[in-house]
XYZ file of C-alpha atoms in Angstrom:
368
model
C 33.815 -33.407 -15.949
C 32.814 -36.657 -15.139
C 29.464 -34.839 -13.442
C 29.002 -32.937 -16.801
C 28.558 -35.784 -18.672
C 25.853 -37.363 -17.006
C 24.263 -34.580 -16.645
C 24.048 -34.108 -20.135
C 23.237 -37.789 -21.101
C 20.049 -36.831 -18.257
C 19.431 -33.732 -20.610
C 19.357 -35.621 -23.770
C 17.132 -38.487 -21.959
C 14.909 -35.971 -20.756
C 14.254 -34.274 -24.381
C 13.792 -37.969 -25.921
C 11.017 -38.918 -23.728
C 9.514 -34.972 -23.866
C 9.678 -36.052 -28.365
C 8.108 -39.471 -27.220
C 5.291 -37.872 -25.313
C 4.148 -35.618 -28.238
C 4.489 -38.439 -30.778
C 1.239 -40.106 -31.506
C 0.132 -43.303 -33.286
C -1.248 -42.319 -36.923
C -4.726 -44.363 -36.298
C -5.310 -41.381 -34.075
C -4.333 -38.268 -36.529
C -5.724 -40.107 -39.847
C -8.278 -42.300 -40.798
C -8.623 -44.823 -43.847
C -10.372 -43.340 -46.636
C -13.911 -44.771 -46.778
C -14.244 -46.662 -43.959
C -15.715 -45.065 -41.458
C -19.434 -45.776 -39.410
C -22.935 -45.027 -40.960
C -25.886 -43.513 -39.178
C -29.082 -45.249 -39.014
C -32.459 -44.039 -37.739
C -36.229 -45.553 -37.779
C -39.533 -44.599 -35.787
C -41.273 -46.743 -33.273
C -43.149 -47.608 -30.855
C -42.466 -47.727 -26.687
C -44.653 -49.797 -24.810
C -45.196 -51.035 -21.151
C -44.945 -47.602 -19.635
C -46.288 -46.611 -16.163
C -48.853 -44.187 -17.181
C -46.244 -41.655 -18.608
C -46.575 -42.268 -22.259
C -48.116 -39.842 -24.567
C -51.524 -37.774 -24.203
C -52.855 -39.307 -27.405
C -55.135 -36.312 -27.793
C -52.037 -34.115 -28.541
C -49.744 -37.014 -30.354
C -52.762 -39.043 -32.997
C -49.467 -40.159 -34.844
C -48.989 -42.682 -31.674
C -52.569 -43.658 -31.897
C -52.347 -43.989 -35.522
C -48.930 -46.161 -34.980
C -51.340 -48.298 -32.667
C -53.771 -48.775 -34.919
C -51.176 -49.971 -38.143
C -49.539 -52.213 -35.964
C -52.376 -54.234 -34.212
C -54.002 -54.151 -37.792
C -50.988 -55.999 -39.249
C -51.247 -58.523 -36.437
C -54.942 -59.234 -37.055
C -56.236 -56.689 -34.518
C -59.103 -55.152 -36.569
C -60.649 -51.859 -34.124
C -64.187 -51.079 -34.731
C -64.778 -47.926 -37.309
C -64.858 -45.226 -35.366
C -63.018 -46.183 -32.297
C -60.729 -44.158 -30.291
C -57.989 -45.345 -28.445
C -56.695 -43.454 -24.679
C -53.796 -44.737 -24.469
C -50.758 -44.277 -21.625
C -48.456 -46.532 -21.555
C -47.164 -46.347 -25.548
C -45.114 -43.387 -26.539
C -43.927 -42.864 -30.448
C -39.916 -42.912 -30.301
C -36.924 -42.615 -32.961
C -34.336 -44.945 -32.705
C -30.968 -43.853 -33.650
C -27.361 -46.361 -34.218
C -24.260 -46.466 -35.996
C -23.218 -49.241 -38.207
C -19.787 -48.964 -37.634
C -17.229 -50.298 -40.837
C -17.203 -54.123 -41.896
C -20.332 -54.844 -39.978
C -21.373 -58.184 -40.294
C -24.745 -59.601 -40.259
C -26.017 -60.441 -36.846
C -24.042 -58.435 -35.669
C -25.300 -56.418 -32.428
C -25.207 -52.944 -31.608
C -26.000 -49.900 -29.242
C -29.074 -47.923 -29.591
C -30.722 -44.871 -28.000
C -34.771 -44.208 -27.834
C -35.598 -40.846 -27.821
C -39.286 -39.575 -27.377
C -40.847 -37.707 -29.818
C -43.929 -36.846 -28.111
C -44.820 -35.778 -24.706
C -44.049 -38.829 -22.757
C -42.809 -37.562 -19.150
C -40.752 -41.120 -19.457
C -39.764 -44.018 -20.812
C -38.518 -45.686 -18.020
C -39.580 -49.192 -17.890
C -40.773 -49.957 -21.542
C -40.107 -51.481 -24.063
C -39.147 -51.277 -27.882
C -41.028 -53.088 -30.373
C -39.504 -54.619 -33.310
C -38.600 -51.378 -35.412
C -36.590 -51.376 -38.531
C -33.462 -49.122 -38.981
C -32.563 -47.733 -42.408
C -29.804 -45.911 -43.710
C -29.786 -42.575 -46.038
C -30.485 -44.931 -48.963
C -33.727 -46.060 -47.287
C -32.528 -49.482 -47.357
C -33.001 -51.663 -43.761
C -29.463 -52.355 -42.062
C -30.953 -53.439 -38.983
C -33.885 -54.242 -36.579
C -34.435 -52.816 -32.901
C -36.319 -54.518 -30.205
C -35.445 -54.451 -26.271
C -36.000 -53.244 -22.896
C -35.161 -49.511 -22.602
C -32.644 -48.324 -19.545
C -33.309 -44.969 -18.223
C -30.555 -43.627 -16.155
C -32.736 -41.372 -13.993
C -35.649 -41.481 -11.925
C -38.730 -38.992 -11.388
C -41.837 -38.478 -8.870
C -44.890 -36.315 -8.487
C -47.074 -35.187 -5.910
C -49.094 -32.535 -4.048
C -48.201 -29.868 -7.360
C -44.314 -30.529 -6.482
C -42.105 -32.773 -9.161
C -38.456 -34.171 -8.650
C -36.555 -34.960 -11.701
C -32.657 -36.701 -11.801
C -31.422 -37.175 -15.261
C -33.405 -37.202 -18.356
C -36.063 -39.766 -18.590
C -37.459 -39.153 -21.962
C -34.206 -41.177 -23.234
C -32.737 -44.288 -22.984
C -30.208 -46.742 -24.451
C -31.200 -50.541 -25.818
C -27.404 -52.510 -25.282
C -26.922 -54.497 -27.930
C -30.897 -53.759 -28.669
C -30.326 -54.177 -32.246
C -28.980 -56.776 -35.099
C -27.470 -55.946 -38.171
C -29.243 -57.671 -41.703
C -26.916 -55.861 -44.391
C -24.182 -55.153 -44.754
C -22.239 -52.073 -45.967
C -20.105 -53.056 -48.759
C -16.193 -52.230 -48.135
C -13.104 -53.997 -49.368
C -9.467 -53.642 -49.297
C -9.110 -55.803 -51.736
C -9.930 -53.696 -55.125
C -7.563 -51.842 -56.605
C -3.129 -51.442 -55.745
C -3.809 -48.175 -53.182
C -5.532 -47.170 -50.143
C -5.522 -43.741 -48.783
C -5.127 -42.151 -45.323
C -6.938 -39.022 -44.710
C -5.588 -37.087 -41.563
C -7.984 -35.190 -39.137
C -6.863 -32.194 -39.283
C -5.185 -30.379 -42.425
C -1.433 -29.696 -42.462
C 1.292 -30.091 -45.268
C 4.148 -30.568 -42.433
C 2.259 -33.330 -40.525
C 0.859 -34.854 -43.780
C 5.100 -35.006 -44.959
C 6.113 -36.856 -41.313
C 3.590 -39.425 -41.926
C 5.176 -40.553 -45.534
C 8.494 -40.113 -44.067
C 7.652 -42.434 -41.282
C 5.767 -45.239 -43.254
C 8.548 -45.115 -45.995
C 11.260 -45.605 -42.758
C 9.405 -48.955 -41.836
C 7.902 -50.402 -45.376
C 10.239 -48.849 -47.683
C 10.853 -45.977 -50.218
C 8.380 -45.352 -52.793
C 5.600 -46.623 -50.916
C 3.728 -43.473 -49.492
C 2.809 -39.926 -51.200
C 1.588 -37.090 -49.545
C -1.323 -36.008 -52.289
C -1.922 -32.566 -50.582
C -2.165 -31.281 -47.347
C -4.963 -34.390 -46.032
C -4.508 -37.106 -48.220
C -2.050 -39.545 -48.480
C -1.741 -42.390 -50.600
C -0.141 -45.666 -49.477
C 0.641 -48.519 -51.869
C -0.633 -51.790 -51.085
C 0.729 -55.447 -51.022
C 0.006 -57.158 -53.966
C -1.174 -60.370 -52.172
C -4.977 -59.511 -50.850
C -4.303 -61.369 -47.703
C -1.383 -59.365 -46.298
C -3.434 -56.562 -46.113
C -4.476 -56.562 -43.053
C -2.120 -57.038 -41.821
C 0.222 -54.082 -43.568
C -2.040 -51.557 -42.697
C -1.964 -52.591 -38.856
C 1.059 -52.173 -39.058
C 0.825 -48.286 -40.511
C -1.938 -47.826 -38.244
C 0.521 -48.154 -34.890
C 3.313 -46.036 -36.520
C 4.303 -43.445 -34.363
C 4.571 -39.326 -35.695
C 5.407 -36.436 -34.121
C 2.579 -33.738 -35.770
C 3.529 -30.066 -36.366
C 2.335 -28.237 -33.721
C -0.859 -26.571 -33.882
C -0.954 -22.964 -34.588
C -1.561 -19.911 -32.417
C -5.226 -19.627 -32.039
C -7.598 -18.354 -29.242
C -11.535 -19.537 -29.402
C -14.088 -17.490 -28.179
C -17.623 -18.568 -27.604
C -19.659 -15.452 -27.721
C -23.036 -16.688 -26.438
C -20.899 -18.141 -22.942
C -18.724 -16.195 -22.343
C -15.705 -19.181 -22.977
C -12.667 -18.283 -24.031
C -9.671 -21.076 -24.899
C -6.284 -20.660 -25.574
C -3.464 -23.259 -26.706
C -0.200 -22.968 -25.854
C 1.359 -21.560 -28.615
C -0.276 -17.956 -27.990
C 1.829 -15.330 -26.937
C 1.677 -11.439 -27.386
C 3.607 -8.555 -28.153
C 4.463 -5.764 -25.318
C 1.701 -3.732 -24.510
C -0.398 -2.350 -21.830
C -3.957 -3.162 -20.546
C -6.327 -0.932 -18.291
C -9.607 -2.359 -17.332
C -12.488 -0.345 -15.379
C -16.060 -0.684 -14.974
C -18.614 2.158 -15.137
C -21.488 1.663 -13.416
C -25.071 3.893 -13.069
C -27.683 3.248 -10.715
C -30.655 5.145 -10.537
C -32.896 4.409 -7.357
C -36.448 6.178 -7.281
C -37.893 6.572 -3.689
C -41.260 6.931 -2.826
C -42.498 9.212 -0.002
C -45.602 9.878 1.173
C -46.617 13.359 2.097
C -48.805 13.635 4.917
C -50.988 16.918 6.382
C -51.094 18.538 9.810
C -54.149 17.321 11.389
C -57.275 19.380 11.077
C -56.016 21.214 7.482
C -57.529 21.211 4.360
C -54.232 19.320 2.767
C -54.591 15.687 0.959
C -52.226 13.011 1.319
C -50.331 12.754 -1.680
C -47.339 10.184 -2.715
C -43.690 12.038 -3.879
C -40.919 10.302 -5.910
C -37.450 11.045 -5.136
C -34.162 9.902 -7.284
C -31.120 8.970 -6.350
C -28.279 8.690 -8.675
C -25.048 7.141 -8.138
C -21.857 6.723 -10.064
C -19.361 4.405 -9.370
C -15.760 3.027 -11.734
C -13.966 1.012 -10.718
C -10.271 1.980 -10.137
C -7.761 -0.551 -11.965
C -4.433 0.096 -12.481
C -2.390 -0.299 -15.886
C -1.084 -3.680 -16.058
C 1.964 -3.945 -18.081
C 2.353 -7.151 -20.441
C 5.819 -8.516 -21.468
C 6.891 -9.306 -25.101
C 6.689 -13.318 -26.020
C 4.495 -14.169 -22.827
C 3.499 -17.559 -23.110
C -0.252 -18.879 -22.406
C 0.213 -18.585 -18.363
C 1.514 -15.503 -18.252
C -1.199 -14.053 -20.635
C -4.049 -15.792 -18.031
C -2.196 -14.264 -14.971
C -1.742 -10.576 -16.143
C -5.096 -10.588 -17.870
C -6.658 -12.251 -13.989
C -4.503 -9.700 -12.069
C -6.707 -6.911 -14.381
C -9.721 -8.033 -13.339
C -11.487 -9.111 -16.280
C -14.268 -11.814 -16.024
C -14.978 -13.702 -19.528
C -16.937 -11.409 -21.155
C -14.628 -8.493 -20.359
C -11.459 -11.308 -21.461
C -13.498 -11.308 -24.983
C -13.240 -7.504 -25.332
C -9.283 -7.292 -24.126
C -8.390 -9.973 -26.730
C -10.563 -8.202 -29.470
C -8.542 -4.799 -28.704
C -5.177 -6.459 -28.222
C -5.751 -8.461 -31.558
C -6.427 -4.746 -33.391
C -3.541 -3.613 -31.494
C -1.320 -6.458 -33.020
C -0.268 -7.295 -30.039
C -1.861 -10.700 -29.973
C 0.361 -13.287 -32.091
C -2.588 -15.684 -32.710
C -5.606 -16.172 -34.868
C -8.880 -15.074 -32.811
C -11.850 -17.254 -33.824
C -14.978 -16.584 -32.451
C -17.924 -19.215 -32.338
């Protein structure tokens, strides 16, 4: 008796930490309505390059970038003048102004070509300003690009590791305006989870209201919920950090197999399982091999030498044997029966279409 007990108190430990496991902190299912990062682009100008910036007889928007900038540093070309240039190559810089970004700020950006630069390894960025979908400027770029690859040339042969016609400036920009975003306006904030479900969307009230009180979160629908804020501006912060770190177990996700038509990739979670039924694979296969012969005459005749085609033709299918599925399979035993038939992904697409008609699939078949 006494070894029956703590085996069970093992059990019951076991499934606690199994519930712990799954649980996950609601930062990572939801996000705060409204704050979230903004994407910033601008064009400019890479310069200091080894020779392997743009042919400016197929890119005159690099020339032409030249030409504007030198002008508005009091560089003033003769009319008429044409520029060879290889070491500049026209770029777009790309960043994201991530939520309460301050001014002066720095942050992360990547140069990609735009032209026909072989690479950009070893320039650098001139001052280029970054705007947001408003057109306003949130911040300017300027720095010394990093190309995580390396390339050579010679005698018609080229070697190539990574991709050279991108790099990444850190900290290559600084933020000049902010985004405006504040917690402080208005009594209510909302949280706005990931992914869309009315049983996950109820856990997360039910474990706010456990550790701030009743009458403090609504579920709104199946996405949205609305929290009630402190009345004092300055505990903020504070109150939603503490939401934020909250633990919830979410529903689990439905059934559903992915199929990615143009691969061949097919993904399953673990909640698919099937019905009985019975799968038979076989491949037909038809090869037809012409053979050319040449015909030649018995010396001294009047016959010509002439060139005869023969065909062969061969049939083969492959012999597979009916493979026997068991109701309420889970996800491994679905992958082992459907490997023990012999399918490769492609064929795997065309089993799960049938066994989906069949209804003996107990999922949702997407394919992408």
């Amino acid at each position: 008796m006494h070894k029956f007990l703590i085996g069970l108190m093992w059990l019951f430990a076991a499934l606690l930490v199994a519930d712990a496991a799954r649980a996950e902190r609601i930062k990572e299912i939801a996000t705060i309505a409204g704050v979230r990062n903004n994407q910033i682009v601008g064009y400019g100008i890479v310069v200091g390059l080894d020779g392997t910036g743009d042919q400016t007889t197929q890119t005159p928007f690099t020339v032409q970038s030249m030409i504007n900038m030198l002008s508005r540093m009091g560089v003033n070309l003769p009319p008429g003048q044409t520029l060879q240039l290889k070491n500049v190559a026209a770029v777009m810089v790309t960043a994201e102004l991530p939520p309460f970004a301050r001014v002066g700020q720095p942050l992360d950006v990547t140069v990609s070509s735009i032209g026909n630069a072989k690479s950009l390894r070893g320039g650098t960025l001139i001052l280029t300003p970054l705007k947001g979908a408003d057109g306003q400027v949130y911040a300017m770029a300027q720095g010394n690009v990093v190309v995580v690859g390396a390339g050579a040339t010679g005698g018609g042969a080229k070697a190539t590791v990574n991709h050279l016609a991108a790099g990444r400036i850190i900290n290559g920009a600084t933020v000049e305006r902010e985004v405006p975003l504040s917690l402080a306006q208005g009594d209510s904030i909302q949280f706005e989870l990931k992914r869309s479900d009315f049983g996950t969307a109820q856990r997360v009230v039910e474990a706010i209201e456990r550790a701030m009180g009743p009458g403090v979160a609504t579920a709104i629908d199946g996405r949205q919920i609305q929290v009630r804020l402190p009345a004092q501006p300055e505990a903020r912060v504070a109150f939603l950090g503490r939401i934020e770190n909250l633990e919830v177990t979410p529903v689990e996700l439905p059934a559903k197999v992915i199929v990615n038509a143009r691969t061949g990739s097919v993904v399953m979670n673990r909640a698919v399982t099937i019905e009985e039924c019975a799968v038979a694979h076989g491949n037909l296969s038809v090869s037809v091999t012409p053979q050319t012969n040449v015909s030649q005459p018995a010396p001294l005749s009047a016959g010509q030498t002439v060139a005869t085609t023969n065909t062969g033709i061969e049939i083969k299918q492959e012999e597979r044997q009916l493979v026997q599925l068991k109701a309420g399979a889970n996800l491994a035993d679905v992958v082992k029966a459907l490997n023990a038939v012999g399918a490769n992904p492609q064929d795997l697409i065309a089993i799960l279409q049938a066994m989906k008609q069949s209804g003996s699939l107990r999922a949702e078949l997407e394919v992408i």
